[in-house]
Amino acid sequence: KAGVTQTPRYLIKTRGQQVTLSCSPISGHRSVSWYQQTPGQGLQFLFEYFSETQRNKGNFPGRFSGRQFSNSRSEMNVSTLELGDSALYLCASSLESRTEETQYFGPGTRLLVL
Amino acid sequence: KQEVTQIPAALSVPEGENLVLNCSFTDSAIYNLQWFRQDPGKGLTSLLLIQSSQREQTSGRLNASLDKSSGRSTLYIAASQPGDSATYLCALGADGLTFGKGTHLIIQP
């Protein structure tokens, strides 16, 4: 069974630009969550999507948004990039329930903002 | 707001030793607790998941415990090997996962 895949793996952007990252969950998984990892703040929860609806949201500004498609694939978008958005962005998938299930993480997209 | 602390931040031990990694948290209203490992530049690999109603889980040389009343979890690694070198993260499951900063573990051959 294929794991969680993320594209692209690496990305370089300049301040003010916008970026879209993609995540394909494990087949059959309907929940996709996004996390930002930085050396200073560690891993922080961005948002979770389930059945094309945002189910939970972390404490990030509105420049960070996401969506989920009917095939459970998810994208996240960051508009008006800032230097501090440089990070490893990880997505994770699980079947349905947050209470009983392991989350499976993808390899991440490393974003560098210049 | 959930606060998760992992001690120690870094640990270096010779191969073969048994070791314990600690995780403490402030809010016991959780669905579960997960331990992950992260290799440099890679994503996270799930090691163990403990449901809120459970006290421990075991997988091979790994054993994790959960004490909600004291806000603590430990990850026990038996007979450590160089391949165990990685950063170990605990995460509390509620609305999204809340992670600690991790313990950077080095097993010396």
PDB file of C-alpha atoms in Angstrom:
ATOM      1  CA  LYS A   1       0.000   0.000   0.000  1.00  0.00           C
ATOM      2  CA  ALA A   2       1.488   3.315  -1.043  1.00  0.00           C
ATOM      3  CA  GLY A   3       2.183   5.804   1.729  1.00  0.00           C
ATOM      4  CA  VAL A   4       1.324   9.473   1.967  1.00  0.00           C
ATOM      5  CA  THR A   5       2.864  11.429  -0.876  1.00  0.00           C
ATOM      6  CA  GLN A   6       3.606  15.131  -0.995  1.00  0.00           C
ATOM      7  CA  THR A   7       4.556  17.299  -3.933  1.00  0.00           C
ATOM      8  CA  PRO A   8       6.737  19.108  -4.553  1.00  0.00           C
ATOM      9  CA  ARG A   9       9.438  17.970  -2.156  1.00  0.00           C
ATOM     10  CA  TYR A  10      11.375  21.219  -2.314  1.00  0.00           C
ATOM     11  CA  LEU A  11      10.331  24.718  -3.205  1.00  0.00           C
ATOM     12  CA  ILE A  12      11.994  28.126  -3.283  1.00  0.00           C
ATOM     13  CA  LYS A  13       9.836  31.233  -3.377  1.00  0.00           C
ATOM     14  CA  THR A  14      10.322  34.942  -2.743  1.00  0.00           C
ATOM     15  CA  ARG A  15       8.503  37.143  -0.264  1.00  0.00           C
ATOM     16  CA  GLY A  16       5.060  38.199  -1.391  1.00  0.00           C
ATOM     17  CA  GLN A  17       4.509  35.229  -3.663  1.00  0.00           C
ATOM     18  CA  GLN A  18       1.987  32.499  -3.012  1.00  0.00           C
ATOM     19  CA  VAL A  19       2.506  28.741  -2.976  1.00  0.00           C
ATOM     20  CA  THR A  20       0.360  25.620  -3.236  1.00  0.00           C
ATOM     21  CA  LEU A  21       1.410  22.298  -1.749  1.00  0.00           C
ATOM     22  CA  SER A  22      -0.226  18.986  -2.496  1.00  0.00           C
ATOM     23  CA  CYS A  23      -0.834  15.880  -0.404  1.00  0.00           C
ATOM     24  CA  SER A  24      -2.188  12.496  -1.493  1.00  0.00           C
ATOM     25  CA  PRO A  25      -3.294  10.365   1.460  1.00  0.00           C
ATOM     26  CA  ILE A  26      -3.065   6.627   1.803  1.00  0.00           C
ATOM     27  CA  SER A  27      -5.749   4.946  -0.265  1.00  0.00           C
ATOM     28  CA  GLY A  28      -8.980   4.755   1.725  1.00  0.00           C
ATOM     29  CA  HIS A  29      -7.984   7.449   4.195  1.00  0.00           C
ATOM     30  CA  ARG A  30     -10.446  10.312   4.383  1.00  0.00           C
ATOM     31  CA  SER A  31      -8.809  12.590   6.933  1.00  0.00           C
ATOM     32  CA  VAL A  32      -5.861  14.791   6.002  1.00  0.00           C
ATOM     33  CA  SER A  33      -4.055  17.081   8.425  1.00  0.00           C
ATOM     34  CA  TRP A  34      -1.326  19.633   7.770  1.00  0.00           C
ATOM     35  CA  TYR A  35       1.541  20.626  10.052  1.00  0.00           C
ATOM     36  CA  GLN A  36       4.328  23.188   9.919  1.00  0.00           C
ATOM     37  CA  GLN A  37       7.734  22.305  11.351  1.00  0.00           C
ATOM     38  CA  THR A  38      10.338  24.954  12.125  1.00  0.00           C
ATOM     39  CA  PRO A  39      13.464  24.791  14.303  1.00  0.00           C
ATOM     40  CA  GLY A  40      12.089  27.426  16.670  1.00  0.00           C
ATOM     41  CA  GLN A  41       8.454  26.412  17.058  1.00  0.00           C
ATOM     42  CA  GLY A  42       8.678  22.707  16.358  1.00  0.00           C
ATOM     43  CA  LEU A  43       5.675  20.964  14.845  1.00  0.00           C
ATOM     44  CA  GLN A  44       2.452  22.961  14.812  1.00  0.00           C
ATOM     45  CA  PHE A  45      -0.994  21.931  13.644  1.00  0.00           C
ATOM     46  CA  LEU A  46      -2.366  23.934  10.727  1.00  0.00           C
ATOM     47  CA  PHE A  47      -5.709  22.325   9.864  1.00  0.00           C
ATOM     48  CA  GLU A  48      -7.529  19.079   9.256  1.00  0.00           C
ATOM     49  CA  TYR A  49      -9.877  18.136   6.453  1.00  0.00           C
ATOM     50  CA  PHE A  50     -12.380  15.316   6.407  1.00  0.00           C
ATOM     51  CA  SER A  51     -14.821  14.625   3.573  1.00  0.00           C
ATOM     52  CA  GLU A  52     -13.932  17.920   1.883  1.00  0.00           C
ATOM     53  CA  THR A  53     -14.715  19.947   5.021  1.00  0.00           C
ATOM     54  CA  GLN A  54     -12.304  21.666   7.347  1.00  0.00           C
ATOM     55  CA  ARG A  55     -12.862  19.944  10.684  1.00  0.00           C
ATOM     56  CA  ASN A  56     -10.261  21.704  12.801  1.00  0.00           C
ATOM     57  CA  LYS A  57      -7.949  24.648  12.503  1.00  0.00           C
ATOM     58  CA  GLY A  58      -4.806  25.625  14.362  1.00  0.00           C
ATOM     59  CA  ASN A  59      -3.657  29.084  15.321  1.00  0.00           C
ATOM     60  CA  PHE A  60      -2.310  30.365  12.007  1.00  0.00           C
ATOM     61  CA  PRO A  61      -3.179  33.536  10.090  1.00  0.00           C
ATOM     62  CA  GLY A  62      -5.696  33.534   7.249  1.00  0.00           C
ATOM     63  CA  ARG A  63      -2.862  33.512   4.706  1.00  0.00           C
ATOM     64  CA  PHE A  64      -2.768  29.763   5.310  1.00  0.00           C
ATOM     65  CA  SER A  65      -5.666  27.938   3.723  1.00  0.00           C
ATOM     66  CA  GLY A  66      -6.451  24.513   2.440  1.00  0.00           C
ATOM     67  CA  ARG A  67      -8.963  22.357   0.715  1.00  0.00           C
ATOM     68  CA  GLN A  68      -9.757  18.736   0.134  1.00  0.00           C
ATOM     69  CA  PHE A  69     -11.072  17.120  -3.005  1.00  0.00           C
ATOM     70  CA  SER A  70     -13.593  14.330  -3.400  1.00  0.00           C
ATOM     71  CA  ASN A  71     -10.773  11.785  -3.805  1.00  0.00           C
ATOM     72  CA  SER A  72      -9.380  12.941  -0.402  1.00  0.00           C
ATOM     73  CA  ARG A  73      -6.332  14.601  -1.932  1.00  0.00           C
ATOM     74  CA  SER A  74      -5.602  17.880  -0.221  1.00  0.00           C
ATOM     75  CA  GLU A  75      -3.854  21.111  -1.041  1.00  0.00           C
ATOM     76  CA  MET A  76      -2.691  23.891   1.188  1.00  0.00           C
ATOM     77  CA  ASN A  77      -2.030  27.407   0.013  1.00  0.00           C
ATOM     78  CA  VAL A  78       0.040  30.142   1.570  1.00  0.00           C
ATOM     79  CA  SER A  79      -0.470  33.613   0.186  1.00  0.00           C
ATOM     80  CA  THR A  80       1.772  36.661   0.551  1.00  0.00           C
ATOM     81  CA  LEU A  81       4.729  34.599   1.703  1.00  0.00           C
ATOM     82  CA  GLU A  82       6.905  35.870   4.548  1.00  0.00           C
ATOM     83  CA  LEU A  83      10.438  34.842   5.462  1.00  0.00           C
ATOM     84  CA  GLY A  84       9.065  33.136   8.566  1.00  0.00           C
ATOM     85  CA  ASP A  85       7.011  30.771   6.430  1.00  0.00           C
ATOM     86  CA  SER A  86      10.204  28.901   5.569  1.00  0.00           C
ATOM     87  CA  ALA A  87       9.582  25.473   7.040  1.00  0.00           C
ATOM     88  CA  LEU A  88       8.980  21.802   6.454  1.00  0.00           C
ATOM     89  CA  TYR A  89       5.286  21.280   5.738  1.00  0.00           C
ATOM     90  CA  LEU A  90       4.025  17.827   6.612  1.00  0.00           C
ATOM     91  CA  CYS A  91       0.712  16.259   5.878  1.00  0.00           C
ATOM     92  CA  ALA A  92      -0.728  13.247   7.618  1.00  0.00           C
ATOM     93  CA  SER A  93      -3.633  10.982   6.829  1.00  0.00           C
ATOM     94  CA  SER A  94      -5.865   8.659   8.804  1.00  0.00           C
ATOM     95  CA  LEU A  95      -8.996   6.643   8.111  1.00  0.00           C
ATOM     96  CA  GLU A  96     -11.704   8.648   9.827  1.00  0.00           C
ATOM     97  CA  SER A  97     -11.587   8.820  13.554  1.00  0.00           C
ATOM     98  CA  ARG A  98      -9.144  10.966  15.448  1.00  0.00           C
ATOM     99  CA  THR A  99      -9.686   9.061  18.636  1.00  0.00           C
ATOM    100  CA  GLU A 100      -8.524   5.622  17.667  1.00  0.00           C
ATOM    101  CA  GLU A 101      -6.211   5.918  14.765  1.00  0.00           C
ATOM    102  CA  THR A 102      -2.590   6.430  14.004  1.00  0.00           C
ATOM    103  CA  GLN A 103      -1.763   9.315  11.737  1.00  0.00           C
ATOM    104  CA  TYR A 104       0.578   8.485   8.871  1.00  0.00           C
ATOM    105  CA  PHE A 105       2.898  11.237   7.762  1.00  0.00           C
ATOM    106  CA  GLY A 106       4.289  12.054   4.353  1.00  0.00           C
ATOM    107  CA  PRO A 107       7.940  13.024   3.710  1.00  0.00           C
ATOM    108  CA  GLY A 108       7.123  16.728   3.708  1.00  0.00           C
ATOM    109  CA  THR A 109       7.620  19.707   1.426  1.00  0.00           C
ATOM    110  CA  ARG A 110      10.535  21.922   2.352  1.00  0.00           C
ATOM    111  CA  LEU A 111       9.717  25.535   1.553  1.00  0.00           C
ATOM    112  CA  LEU A 112      12.364  28.229   1.506  1.00  0.00           C
ATOM    113  CA  VAL A 113      11.229  31.849   1.264  1.00  0.00           C
ATOM    114  CA  LEU A 114      13.874  34.349   0.156  1.00  0.00           C
TER     115      LEU A 114
ATOM    116  CA  LYS B   1      -3.804  25.501  25.824  1.00  0.00           C
ATOM    117  CA  GLN B   2      -1.977  22.163  25.794  1.00  0.00           C
ATOM    118  CA  GLU B   3       1.720  22.357  26.629  1.00  0.00           C
ATOM    119  CA  VAL B   4       3.933  19.351  25.914  1.00  0.00           C
ATOM    120  CA  THR B   5       7.436  19.045  27.338  1.00  0.00           C
ATOM    121  CA  GLN B   6       9.987  16.387  26.468  1.00  0.00           C
ATOM    122  CA  ILE B   7      12.970  15.654  28.654  1.00  0.00           C
ATOM    123  CA  PRO B   8      15.818  15.296  27.959  1.00  0.00           C
ATOM    124  CA  ALA B   9      16.186  17.426  24.824  1.00  0.00           C
ATOM    125  CA  ALA B  10      19.171  15.329  23.782  1.00  0.00           C
ATOM    126  CA  LEU B  11      20.619  12.019  24.872  1.00  0.00           C
ATOM    127  CA  SER B  12      23.691  10.049  23.842  1.00  0.00           C
ATOM    128  CA  VAL B  13      24.182   6.506  25.125  1.00  0.00           C
ATOM    129  CA  PRO B  14      26.290   3.490  24.132  1.00  0.00           C
ATOM    130  CA  GLU B  15      24.717   0.678  22.187  1.00  0.00           C
ATOM    131  CA  GLY B  16      22.914  -1.963  24.222  1.00  0.00           C
ATOM    132  CA  GLU B  17      21.640   0.285  26.990  1.00  0.00           C
ATOM    133  CA  ASN B  18      18.008   0.487  28.009  1.00  0.00           C
ATOM    134  CA  LEU B  19      16.699   4.027  28.074  1.00  0.00           C
ATOM    135  CA  VAL B  20      13.643   6.078  28.965  1.00  0.00           C
ATOM    136  CA  LEU B  21      12.344   9.172  27.221  1.00  0.00           C
ATOM    137  CA  ASN B  22       9.903  11.395  29.049  1.00  0.00           C
ATOM    138  CA  CYS B  23       6.925  13.428  27.934  1.00  0.00           C
ATOM    139  CA  SER B  24       4.735  15.602  30.158  1.00  0.00           C
ATOM    140  CA  PHE B  25       1.571  17.471  29.284  1.00  0.00           C
ATOM    141  CA  THR B  26      -0.725  19.967  30.974  1.00  0.00           C
ATOM    142  CA  ASP B  27      -4.210  19.052  29.730  1.00  0.00           C
ATOM    143  CA  SER B  28      -5.462  15.510  30.293  1.00  0.00           C
ATOM    144  CA  ALA B  29      -8.471  15.984  27.975  1.00  0.00           C
ATOM    145  CA  ILE B  30      -6.915  13.999  25.155  1.00  0.00           C
ATOM    146  CA  TYR B  31      -8.069  11.284  22.742  1.00  0.00           C
ATOM    147  CA  ASN B  32      -4.726   9.564  22.601  1.00  0.00           C
ATOM    148  CA  LEU B  33      -0.973   9.931  22.830  1.00  0.00           C
ATOM    149  CA  GLN B  34       1.382   8.952  20.056  1.00  0.00           C
ATOM    150  CA  TRP B  35       5.122   8.499  19.925  1.00  0.00           C
ATOM    151  CA  PHE B  36       6.887   9.180  16.633  1.00  0.00           C
ATOM    152  CA  ARG B  37      10.434   9.090  15.406  1.00  0.00           C
ATOM    153  CA  GLN B  38      11.846  11.477  12.859  1.00  0.00           C
ATOM    154  CA  ASP B  39      15.015  10.860  10.927  1.00  0.00           C
ATOM    155  CA  PRO B  40      16.954  13.899   9.628  1.00  0.00           C
ATOM    156  CA  GLY B  41      15.145  15.605   6.758  1.00  0.00           C
ATOM    157  CA  LYS B  42      12.363  13.049   6.791  1.00  0.00           C
ATOM    158  CA  GLY B  43       8.749  12.813   7.783  1.00  0.00           C
ATOM    159  CA  LEU B  44       7.459  11.175  10.949  1.00  0.00           C
ATOM    160  CA  THR B  45       7.124   7.458  11.564  1.00  0.00           C
ATOM    161  CA  SER B  46       4.507   6.367  14.073  1.00  0.00           C
ATOM    162  CA  LEU B  47       5.900   4.075  16.773  1.00  0.00           C
ATOM    163  CA  LEU B  48       3.108   3.595  19.283  1.00  0.00           C
ATOM    164  CA  LEU B  49      -0.402   4.879  19.859  1.00  0.00           C
ATOM    165  CA  ILE B  50      -1.971   4.787  23.330  1.00  0.00           C
ATOM    166  CA  GLN B  51      -5.684   5.437  23.569  1.00  0.00           C
ATOM    167  CA  SER B  52      -6.901   7.715  26.334  1.00  0.00           C
ATOM    168  CA  SER B  53      -8.394   4.745  28.198  1.00  0.00           C
ATOM    169  CA  GLN B  54      -5.219   2.650  27.985  1.00  0.00           C
ATOM    170  CA  ARG B  55      -2.153   2.630  30.216  1.00  0.00           C
ATOM    171  CA  GLU B  56       0.519   1.226  27.909  1.00  0.00           C
ATOM    172  CA  GLN B  57       1.393  -0.204  24.543  1.00  0.00           C
ATOM    173  CA  THR B  58       4.264  -2.401  23.415  1.00  0.00           C
ATOM    174  CA  SER B  59       5.877  -3.016  20.061  1.00  0.00           C
ATOM    175  CA  GLY B  60       9.046  -5.060  19.889  1.00  0.00           C
ATOM    176  CA  ARG B  61      11.719  -3.334  21.965  1.00  0.00           C
ATOM    177  CA  LEU B  62       9.508  -0.316  22.591  1.00  0.00           C
ATOM    178  CA  ASN B  63       7.087   0.194  25.453  1.00  0.00           C
ATOM    179  CA  ALA B  64       5.097   3.365  26.042  1.00  0.00           C
ATOM    180  CA  SER B  65       3.062   4.220  29.108  1.00  0.00           C
ATOM    181  CA  LEU B  66       0.437   6.860  29.747  1.00  0.00           C
ATOM    182  CA  ASP B  67      -0.587   8.329  33.099  1.00  0.00           C
ATOM    183  CA  LYS B  68      -3.226  10.958  32.491  1.00  0.00           C
ATOM    184  CA  SER B  69      -3.623  11.804  36.162  1.00  0.00           C
ATOM    185  CA  SER B  70      -0.027  12.958  36.403  1.00  0.00           C
ATOM    186  CA  GLY B  71       0.185  14.212  32.824  1.00  0.00           C
ATOM    187  CA  ARG B  72       3.068  11.944  31.897  1.00  0.00           C
ATOM    188  CA  SER B  73       4.121   9.426  29.310  1.00  0.00           C
ATOM    189  CA  THR B  74       7.345   7.489  28.974  1.00  0.00           C
ATOM    190  CA  LEU B  75       8.878   5.679  26.041  1.00  0.00           C
ATOM    191  CA  TYR B  76      11.117   2.803  27.055  1.00  0.00           C
ATOM    192  CA  ILE B  77      13.617   1.493  24.515  1.00  0.00           C
ATOM    193  CA  ALA B  78      15.250  -1.815  25.365  1.00  0.00           C
ATOM    194  CA  ALA B  79      18.671  -2.916  24.150  1.00  0.00           C
ATOM    195  CA  SER B  80      19.267   0.219  22.092  1.00  0.00           C
ATOM    196  CA  GLN B  81      20.872  -0.049  18.648  1.00  0.00           C
ATOM    197  CA  PRO B  82      22.615   2.528  16.416  1.00  0.00           C
ATOM    198  CA  GLY B  83      19.587   2.397  14.093  1.00  0.00           C
ATOM    199  CA  ASP B  84      17.495   3.826  16.942  1.00  0.00           C
ATOM    200  CA  SER B  85      19.305   7.160  16.533  1.00  0.00           C
ATOM    201  CA  ALA B  86      16.660   9.733  15.629  1.00  0.00           C
ATOM    202  CA  THR B  87      14.508  12.445  17.153  1.00  0.00           C
ATOM    203  CA  TYR B  88      11.630  11.057  19.189  1.00  0.00           C
ATOM    204  CA  LEU B  89       8.465  13.096  19.440  1.00  0.00           C
ATOM    205  CA  CYS B  90       5.419  12.650  21.602  1.00  0.00           C
ATOM    206  CA  ALA B  91       2.120  14.088  20.464  1.00  0.00           C
ATOM    207  CA  LEU B  92      -1.191  14.519  22.222  1.00  0.00           C
ATOM    208  CA  GLY B  93      -4.282  13.908  20.124  1.00  0.00           C
ATOM    209  CA  ALA B  94      -7.223  16.230  20.611  1.00  0.00           C
ATOM    210  CA  ASP B  95      -8.189  18.721  17.917  1.00  0.00           C
ATOM    211  CA  GLY B  96      -5.107  18.097  15.868  1.00  0.00           C
ATOM    212  CA  LEU B  97      -1.896  16.737  17.327  1.00  0.00           C
ATOM    213  CA  THR B  98       0.092  18.855  19.788  1.00  0.00           C
ATOM    214  CA  PHE B  99       3.756  17.943  19.707  1.00  0.00           C
ATOM    215  CA  GLY B 100       6.624  18.262  22.113  1.00  0.00           C
ATOM    216  CA  LYS B 101       9.940  19.593  20.844  1.00  0.00           C
ATOM    217  CA  GLY B 102      11.426  16.095  20.831  1.00  0.00           C
ATOM    218  CA  THR B 103      14.370  14.204  22.263  1.00  0.00           C
ATOM    219  CA  HIS B 104      17.376  13.918  19.952  1.00  0.00           C
ATOM    220  CA  LEU B 105      18.776  10.443  20.592  1.00  0.00           C
ATOM    221  CA  ILE B 106      22.196   9.202  19.546  1.00  0.00           C
ATOM    222  CA  ILE B 107      23.174   5.578  20.091  1.00  0.00           C
ATOM    223  CA  GLN B 108      26.942   5.174  19.968  1.00  0.00           C
ATOM    224  CA  PRO B 109      28.167   1.958  18.295  1.00  0.00           C
TER     225      PRO B 109
END
